[in-house]
mmCIF file of C-alpha atoms and ligand atoms in Angstrom:
data_model
loop_
_atom_site.group_PDB
_atom_site.id
_atom_site.type_symbol
_atom_site.label_atom_id
_atom_site.label_comp_id
_atom_site.label_asym_id
_atom_site.label_seq_id
_atom_site.Cartn_x
_atom_site.Cartn_y
_atom_site.Cartn_z
ATOM 1 C CA MET A 287 0.000 0.000 0.000
ATOM 2 C CA ALA A 288 2.777 2.344 0.880
ATOM 3 C CA THR A 289 4.442 1.824 -2.468
ATOM 4 C CA SER A 290 1.321 2.465 -4.524
ATOM 5 C CA LYS A 291 0.758 5.756 -2.755
ATOM 6 C CA PHE A 292 4.387 6.477 -3.347
ATOM 7 C CA SER A 293 4.316 5.895 -7.093
ATOM 8 C CA ALA A 294 1.072 7.788 -7.504
ATOM 9 C CA GLN A 295 2.613 10.845 -5.935
ATOM 10 C CA ILE A 296 5.828 10.865 -7.876
ATOM 11 C CA HIS A 297 4.339 11.809 -11.240
ATOM 12 C CA PHE A 298 6.652 14.726 -11.602
ATOM 13 C CA PHE A 299 9.600 13.069 -10.130
ATOM 14 C CA LEU A 300 12.824 13.463 -12.046
ATOM 15 C CA LEU A 301 16.024 11.773 -11.283
ATOM 16 C CA PHE A 302 19.511 11.720 -12.529
ATOM 17 C CA THR A 303 22.611 9.923 -11.523
ATOM 18 C CA LEU A 304 26.104 10.436 -12.723
ATOM 19 C CA ILE A 305 28.255 7.456 -12.131
ATOM 20 C CA ILE A 306 31.939 7.913 -12.695
ATOM 21 C CA LYS A 307 33.409 4.856 -14.331
ATOM 22 C CA ILE A 308 36.399 3.632 -12.472
ATOM 23 C CA LYS A 309 38.936 1.607 -14.444
ATOM 24 C CA GLY A 310 41.370 -0.080 -12.123
ATOM 25 C CA ASN A 311 41.984 2.675 -9.637
ATOM 26 C CA GLU A 312 42.190 5.435 -12.199
ATOM 27 C CA ILE A 313 39.212 7.658 -12.656
ATOM 28 C CA GLU A 314 38.743 8.162 -16.384
ATOM 29 C CA HIS A 315 38.341 11.817 -17.092
ATOM 30 C CA GLU A 316 40.382 13.067 -20.058
ATOM 31 C CA SER A 317 37.976 14.560 -22.577
ATOM 32 C CA LYS A 318 34.751 13.486 -20.898
ATOM 33 C CA TYR A 319 34.670 16.362 -18.421
ATOM 34 C CA PRO A 320 33.299 18.803 -17.590
ATOM 35 C CA ILE A 321 29.711 17.584 -17.318
ATOM 36 C CA VAL A 322 26.651 19.537 -16.156
ATOM 37 C CA VAL A 323 23.327 17.815 -15.460
ATOM 38 C CA SER A 324 20.240 19.542 -14.166
ATOM 39 C CA THR A 325 16.622 18.669 -13.432
ATOM 40 C CA TRP A 326 13.985 20.057 -15.790
ATOM 41 C CA ALA A 327 14.544 22.324 -18.762
ATOM 42 C CA PHE A 328 16.409 24.977 -16.805
ATOM 43 C CA VAL A 329 18.640 25.596 -19.814
ATOM 44 C CA ASP A 330 19.942 29.020 -18.788
ATOM 45 C CA ALA A 331 21.085 27.696 -15.431
ATOM 46 C CA ALA A 332 22.870 24.786 -17.102
ATOM 47 C CA ARG A 333 24.507 27.148 -19.616
ATOM 48 C CA VAL A 334 25.860 29.399 -16.891
ATOM 49 C CA ALA A 335 27.169 26.417 -14.921
ATOM 50 C CA TRP A 336 28.761 25.100 -18.085
ATOM 51 C CA SER A 337 30.526 28.371 -18.877
ATOM 52 C CA VAL A 338 31.927 28.517 -15.326
ATOM 53 C CA VAL A 339 33.199 24.959 -15.248
ATOM 54 C CA ASP A 340 34.433 25.095 -18.842
ATOM 55 C CA ALA A 341 36.528 28.151 -17.909
ATOM 56 C CA GLY A 342 38.352 25.979 -15.372
ATOM 57 C CA PHE A 343 36.493 26.859 -12.176
ATOM 58 C CA SER A 344 35.469 24.192 -9.678
ATOM 59 C CA ALA A 345 32.329 22.063 -9.698
ATOM 60 C CA VAL A 346 31.180 23.904 -6.566
ATOM 61 C CA ASP A 347 31.595 27.286 -8.320
ATOM 62 C CA ALA A 348 29.578 26.003 -11.263
ATOM 63 C CA VAL A 349 26.778 24.662 -9.075
ATOM 64 C CA VAL A 350 26.557 27.966 -7.204
ATOM 65 C CA GLU A 351 26.422 30.064 -10.380
ATOM 66 C CA GLY A 352 24.024 27.650 -12.079
ATOM 67 C CA CYS A 353 21.521 27.461 -9.214
ATOM 68 C CA SER A 354 21.905 31.177 -8.594
ATOM 69 C CA THR A 355 20.830 31.813 -12.192
ATOM 70 C CA CYS A 356 17.603 29.918 -11.521
ATOM 71 C CA GLU A 357 17.023 31.918 -8.340
ATOM 72 C CA LEU A 358 17.440 35.109 -10.354
ATOM 73 C CA LEU A 359 15.166 33.900 -13.167
ATOM 74 C CA GLN A 360 12.701 32.454 -10.631
ATOM 75 C CA CYS A 361 12.646 29.255 -12.723
ATOM 76 C CA ASP A 362 9.039 27.961 -12.906
ATOM 77 C CA GLY A 363 8.281 30.122 -9.847
ATOM 78 C CA THR A 364 9.638 27.222 -7.792
ATOM 79 C CA VAL A 365 13.173 28.508 -7.298
ATOM 80 C CA GLY A 366 14.247 31.753 -5.676
ATOM 81 C CA PRO A 367 12.152 34.608 -4.223
ATOM 82 C CA GLY A 368 8.636 35.571 -5.305
ATOM 83 C CA GLY A 369 7.093 32.096 -5.546
ATOM 84 C CA SER A 370 5.403 29.307 -3.557
ATOM 85 C CA PRO A 371 3.769 31.326 -0.768
ATOM 86 C CA ASN A 372 3.118 29.399 2.442
ATOM 87 C CA GLU A 373 -0.166 29.500 4.387
ATOM 88 C CA ASN A 374 0.781 32.976 5.625
ATOM 89 C CA GLY A 375 1.681 34.223 2.146
ATOM 90 C CA GLU A 376 5.401 34.241 2.863
ATOM 91 C CA THR A 377 8.118 32.826 0.594
ATOM 92 C CA THR A 378 10.973 30.989 2.300
ATOM 93 C CA LEU A 379 13.957 29.298 0.725
ATOM 94 C CA ASP A 380 15.747 25.958 1.018
ATOM 95 C CA ALA A 381 19.076 25.036 -0.586
ATOM 96 C CA LEU A 382 21.981 22.633 -0.398
ATOM 97 C CA ILE A 383 25.477 22.180 -1.769
ATOM 98 C CA MET A 384 27.542 19.065 -1.397
ATOM 99 C CA ASP A 385 31.198 18.989 -2.412
ATOM 100 C CA GLY A 386 32.100 15.464 -3.508
ATOM 101 C CA ALA A 387 35.816 16.150 -3.108
ATOM 102 C CA THR A 388 35.678 17.027 0.604
ATOM 103 C CA MET A 389 32.248 15.582 1.471
ATOM 104 C CA GLU A 390 31.392 18.969 2.975
ATOM 105 C CA VAL A 391 27.755 20.051 2.937
ATOM 106 C CA GLY A 392 26.182 23.465 3.422
ATOM 107 C CA ALA A 393 22.425 23.901 3.652
ATOM 108 C CA VAL A 394 19.723 26.345 4.697
ATOM 109 C CA ALA A 395 16.074 25.543 5.319
ATOM 110 C CA ALA A 396 13.022 27.794 5.618
ATOM 111 C CA MET A 397 15.310 30.812 5.284
ATOM 112 C CA ARG A 398 13.505 34.142 5.400
ATOM 113 C CA TYR A 399 14.340 37.639 4.087
ATOM 114 C CA VAL A 400 17.407 36.645 2.017
ATOM 115 C CA LYS A 401 16.986 35.844 -1.676
ATOM 116 C CA ASP A 402 20.373 34.270 -2.439
ATOM 117 C CA ASP A 403 19.926 30.825 -0.936
ATOM 118 C CA ILE A 404 22.578 28.929 -2.893
ATOM 119 C CA ARG A 405 25.130 31.616 -1.964
ATOM 120 C CA ALA A 406 24.003 31.367 1.647
ATOM 121 C CA VAL A 407 24.686 27.630 1.718
ATOM 122 C CA ARG A 408 28.109 28.147 0.272
ATOM 123 C CA LEU A 409 28.822 30.492 3.182
ATOM 124 C CA VAL A 410 27.601 27.833 5.622
ATOM 125 C CA MET A 411 29.943 25.306 4.014
ATOM 126 C CA GLN A 412 32.918 27.662 3.781
ATOM 127 C CA TYR A 413 32.744 29.521 7.061
ATOM 128 C CA THR A 414 31.181 27.146 9.590
ATOM 129 C CA GLU A 415 31.628 23.635 10.952
ATOM 130 C CA HIS A 416 27.871 23.161 10.564
ATOM 131 C CA THR A 417 25.815 21.564 7.835
ATOM 132 C CA LEU A 418 22.346 23.095 8.101
ATOM 133 C CA LEU A 419 21.053 26.430 9.379
ATOM 134 C CA VAL A 420 17.328 27.150 9.547
ATOM 135 C CA GLY A 421 14.719 29.876 9.602
ATOM 136 C CA GLU A 422 15.419 33.400 10.714
ATOM 137 C CA GLN A 423 18.780 32.458 12.214
ATOM 138 C CA ALA A 424 19.918 31.279 8.780
ATOM 139 C CA SER A 425 19.015 34.728 7.456
ATOM 140 C CA VAL A 426 20.910 36.455 10.245
ATOM 141 C CA PHE A 427 23.979 34.360 9.453
ATOM 142 C CA ALA A 428 23.746 34.989 5.687
ATOM 143 C CA ILE A 429 23.364 38.736 6.161
ATOM 144 C CA SER A 430 26.210 38.861 8.692
ATOM 145 C CA MET A 431 28.435 37.169 6.108
ATOM 146 C CA GLY A 432 27.653 39.769 3.480
ATOM 147 C CA LEU A 433 24.524 38.767 1.564
ATOM 148 C CA PRO A 434 21.902 41.461 0.932
ATOM 149 C CA GLY A 435 18.930 41.565 3.310
ATOM 150 C CA PRO A 436 16.667 41.585 5.141
ATOM 151 C CA MET A 437 14.320 41.889 2.190
ATOM 152 C CA ASN A 438 10.791 41.103 1.136
ATOM 153 C CA LEU A 439 10.678 37.757 -0.709
ATOM 154 C CA SER A 440 7.076 38.183 -1.862
ATOM 155 C CA SER A 441 6.088 39.219 -5.381
ATOM 156 C CA GLU A 442 2.845 40.548 -6.831
ATOM 157 C CA ASP A 443 2.391 37.083 -8.320
ATOM 158 C CA SER A 444 2.934 35.140 -5.085
ATOM 159 C CA LEU A 445 0.628 37.452 -3.140
ATOM 160 C CA GLN A 446 -2.053 37.204 -5.801
ATOM 161 C CA LYS A 447 -1.849 33.416 -5.725
ATOM 162 C CA TRP A 448 -2.121 33.466 -1.945
ATOM 163 C CA THR A 449 -5.093 35.881 -1.981
ATOM 164 C CA LYS A 450 -6.951 33.610 -4.411
ATOM 165 C CA TRP A 451 -6.208 30.612 -2.210
ATOM 166 C CA LYS A 452 -7.573 32.421 0.853
ATOM 167 C CA GLU A 453 -10.691 33.343 -1.121
ATOM 168 C CA ASN A 454 -11.023 29.642 -1.966
ATOM 169 C CA ASP A 455 -11.248 28.819 1.764
ATOM 170 C CA CYS A 456 -7.546 27.890 1.888
ATOM 171 C CA GLN A 457 -8.084 24.864 -0.398
ATOM 172 C CA PRO A 458 -6.163 22.759 -1.160
ATOM 173 C CA ASN A 459 -3.874 22.563 1.841
ATOM 174 C CA PHE A 460 -1.535 20.116 3.508
ATOM 175 C CA ARG A 461 -3.519 19.548 6.713
ATOM 176 C CA LYS A 462 -5.103 16.263 7.697
ATOM 177 C CA ASN A 463 -7.218 14.997 10.577
ATOM 178 C CA ILE A 464 -8.126 18.550 11.481
ATOM 179 C CA ALA A 465 -11.152 20.743 11.853
ATOM 180 C CA PRO A 466 -12.266 22.821 10.091
ATOM 181 C CA LEU A 467 -11.656 20.639 7.043
ATOM 182 C CA ASN A 468 -13.093 22.878 4.340
ATOM 183 C CA SER A 469 -12.198 26.357 5.452
ATOM 184 C CA CYS A 470 -9.279 28.403 6.730
ATOM 185 C CA GLY A 471 -7.912 27.971 10.215
ATOM 186 C CA PRO A 472 -7.241 28.302 13.033
ATOM 187 C CA TYR A 473 -7.196 24.515 12.975
ATOM 188 C CA HIS A 474 -7.409 22.027 15.806
ATOM 189 C CA PRO A 475 -7.068 18.252 15.869
ATOM 190 C CA GLU A 476 -10.272 16.620 14.738
ATOM 191 C CA GLY A 477 -12.086 14.951 17.603
ATOM 192 C CA ARG A 478 -10.522 17.179 20.209
ATOM 193 C CA SER A 479 -13.968 18.058 21.476
ATOM 194 C CA ASN A 480 -14.359 14.331 22.200
ATOM 195 C CA PHE A 481 -11.131 14.282 24.085
ATOM 196 C CA GLY A 482 -11.162 11.588 26.728
ATOM 197 C CA GLN A 483 -13.772 9.514 24.949
ATOM 198 C CA THR A 484 -12.728 6.235 23.408
ATOM 199 C CA SER A 485 -14.245 7.141 20.055
ATOM 200 C CA SER A 486 -11.827 9.982 19.380
ATOM 201 C CA TYR A 487 -8.988 7.733 18.309
ATOM 202 C CA LEU A 488 -11.250 5.884 15.873
ATOM 203 C CA ASN A 489 -12.428 9.181 14.415
ATOM 204 C CA LEU A 490 -8.858 10.123 13.711
ATOM 205 C CA VAL A 491 -8.069 6.858 11.987
ATOM 206 C CA GLU A 492 -11.226 6.788 9.871
ATOM 207 C CA SER A 493 -10.781 10.298 8.598
ATOM 208 C CA ASP A 494 -7.257 9.666 7.376
ATOM 209 C CA THR A 495 -8.380 9.386 3.772
ATOM 210 C CA PRO A 496 -5.694 10.049 1.194
ATOM 211 C CA LYS A 497 -5.965 13.409 -0.494
ATOM 212 C CA VAL A 498 -5.439 14.033 -4.162
ATOM 213 C CA SER A 499 -1.817 15.011 -4.625
ATOM 214 C CA GLN A 500 -1.277 18.757 -4.794
ATOM 215 C CA ILE A 501 2.011 18.311 -6.531
ATOM 216 C CA ASN A 502 1.954 19.437 -10.159
ATOM 217 C CA ILE A 503 4.278 20.975 -12.727
ATOM 218 C CA HIS A 504 4.347 24.338 -10.924
ATOM 219 C CA ASN A 505 4.294 22.982 -7.417
ATOM 220 C CA HIS A 506 6.803 20.227 -7.243
ATOM 221 C CA ASP A 507 10.085 21.476 -7.413
ATOM 222 C CA THR A 508 13.696 22.062 -7.053
ATOM 223 C CA ILE A 509 16.524 22.710 -9.328
ATOM 224 C CA SER A 510 18.944 19.935 -8.608
ATOM 225 C CA MET A 511 22.225 20.242 -10.482
ATOM 226 C CA ALA A 512 25.289 18.040 -10.616
ATOM 227 C CA VAL A 513 28.614 19.061 -12.092
ATOM 228 C CA ILE A 514 31.902 17.285 -12.721
ATOM 229 C CA ASP A 515 34.736 19.751 -13.295
ATOM 230 C CA LYS A 516 37.851 19.383 -15.406
ATOM 231 C CA ALA A 517 39.768 17.935 -12.481
ATOM 232 C CA GLY A 518 37.123 15.215 -12.132
ATOM 233 C CA HIS A 519 35.667 16.629 -8.898
ATOM 234 C CA VAL A 520 31.943 16.307 -8.346
ATOM 235 C CA ALA A 521 29.498 18.709 -6.701
ATOM 236 C CA VAL A 522 25.750 18.874 -6.438
ATOM 237 C CA GLY A 523 23.352 21.658 -5.484
ATOM 238 C CA THR A 524 19.642 22.190 -4.963
ATOM 239 C CA SER A 525 17.579 25.346 -4.583
ATOM 240 C CA THR A 526 13.838 25.649 -4.024
ATOM 241 C CA ASN A 527 11.133 27.745 -2.446
ATOM 242 C CA GLY A 528 9.242 24.607 -1.447
ATOM 243 C CA ALA A 529 5.636 23.520 -1.798
ATOM 244 C CA THR A 530 2.976 26.168 -2.431
ATOM 245 C CA PHE A 531 0.653 26.779 0.570
ATOM 246 C CA LYS A 532 2.865 24.686 2.818
ATOM 247 C CA ILE A 533 2.369 24.951 6.544
ATOM 248 C CA PRO A 534 4.897 27.536 7.807
ATOM 249 C CA GLY A 535 7.996 25.711 8.977
ATOM 250 C CA ARG A 536 7.646 22.838 6.512
ATOM 251 C CA VAL A 537 10.890 21.731 4.926
ATOM 252 C CA GLY A 538 11.027 19.104 2.186
ATOM 253 C CA ASP A 539 13.888 17.031 0.879
ATOM 254 C CA GLY A 540 15.637 19.943 -0.875
ATOM 255 C CA PRO A 541 18.146 20.934 1.829
ATOM 256 C CA ILE A 542 18.646 17.422 3.192
ATOM 257 C CA ALA A 543 21.865 15.765 2.012
ATOM 258 C CA GLY A 544 21.253 12.212 0.861
ATOM 259 C CA SER A 545 17.576 12.949 0.338
ATOM 260 C CA SER A 546 17.446 15.474 -2.519
ATOM 261 C CA ALA A 547 20.995 14.962 -3.706
ATOM 262 C CA TYR A 548 24.390 13.540 -2.878
ATOM 263 C CA ALA A 549 27.889 13.810 -4.303
ATOM 264 C CA ASP A 550 31.001 11.736 -3.811
ATOM 265 C CA ASP A 551 34.069 12.013 -6.039
ATOM 266 C CA GLU A 552 34.588 8.269 -5.889
ATOM 267 C CA VAL A 553 31.108 7.386 -7.046
ATOM 268 C CA GLY A 554 29.395 10.304 -8.758
ATOM 269 C CA ALA A 555 26.364 12.408 -7.969
ATOM 270 C CA CYS A 556 22.624 12.091 -7.922
ATOM 271 C CA GLY A 557 19.638 14.305 -7.435
ATOM 272 C CA ALA A 558 15.888 14.096 -7.605
ATOM 273 C CA THR A 559 12.902 16.414 -7.437
ATOM 274 C CA GLY A 560 9.262 15.707 -6.769
ATOM 275 C CA ASP A 561 6.984 15.615 -3.739
ATOM 276 C CA GLY A 562 9.600 16.230 -1.060
ATOM 277 C CA ASP A 563 7.365 15.084 1.783
ATOM 278 C CA ILE A 564 7.182 11.662 0.153
ATOM 279 C CA MET A 565 10.658 11.540 -1.314
ATOM 280 C CA MET A 566 12.480 12.181 1.929
ATOM 281 C CA ARG A 567 10.944 8.973 3.238
ATOM 282 C CA PHE A 568 11.666 6.708 0.258
ATOM 283 C CA LEU A 569 14.950 8.065 -1.150
ATOM 284 C CA PRO A 570 14.035 7.056 -4.722
ATOM 285 C CA TRP A 571 17.440 7.968 -6.177
ATOM 286 C CA SER A 572 19.092 5.292 -4.067
ATOM 287 C CA GLU A 573 17.338 2.615 -6.116
ATOM 288 C CA ASN A 574 19.230 3.840 -9.154
ATOM 289 C CA ILE A 575 22.668 3.223 -7.729
HETATM 290 C C1 NAG G 1332 6.411 42.818 -0.361
HETATM 291 O O1 NAG G 1332 6.355 42.912 -1.785
HETATM 292 C C2 NAG G 1332 5.058 42.771 -2.324
HETATM 293 C C3 NAG G 1332 5.162 42.670 -3.833
HETATM 294 O O2 NAG G 1332 5.910 43.704 -4.380
HETATM 295 C C4 NAG G 1332 4.184 43.915 -1.826
HETATM 296 O O3 NAG G 1332 2.885 43.817 -2.366
HETATM 297 C C5 NAG G 1332 4.134 43.850 -0.305
HETATM 298 O O4 NAG G 1332 3.392 44.920 0.207
HETATM 299 C C6 NAG G 1332 5.536 43.883 0.281
HETATM 300 N N1 NAG G 1332 5.459 43.649 1.732
HETATM 301 C C7 NAG G 1332 6.106 44.401 2.599
HETATM 302 C C8 NAG G 1332 5.927 44.036 4.037
HETATM 303 O O5 NAG G 1332 6.781 45.358 2.267
#
């Protein structure tokens, strides 16, 4: 049952793996590198990454410039500022870089008020011993290290989308087993008024009917990009503004190393995008290794 729900919800799931062929102990790289692979048709981002890595810069540099291009272009409205408002109408950002040469990871999750999330994660990787910073403290760190902010990450478009959603009684949303079911909050656990009665647990179980997936072409997504540079080093990056109308605080697979993406010079890199709430439980890319 779990797997059928899984496959139904991964319609827009995209996956790539780059496996470096190892001959004896020598990694073959001569003329085969550099390589740039990205999810979706984010051609401009791939072009920028290519020009950086082709000029001799590192895989990490290329991933940063490539993902940053998508943030700037607001690719599909799913990357960078001005897209995917949460229940409160706010846009927050998640991103990750993994350096396959050093196995270092930098990540931010639910970052507010700073638009340059892939640059923020590079700062986390370069200037801290940590892997993941979250929320407003991630913004404070990014700004203290020189990124512009605090700034408003909303756009006319994201606010319009949010206003329409509110007018539609906050449907669809990501809540379950709550009341009210068909209107905006505040929400409380369904059956709470029966608290203490034996029937309340049964009510909860019976009402756990699967919802139609809200994940579609404009609400699915991440850019996930893998690069191998001329020296044969591998890096991977992701950048996303998360699911539209998410509950504030929700973080998907995007900034989680080994969930959205992974890189290791000795093996290669992989990345996937789709319904992050599902994917971070099933790690679909791992089946491709
Ligand atoms: C943020 O930007 C949006 C879109 O330009 C604007 O409508 C909104 O009023 C701004 N919010 C704040 C708090 O400045």
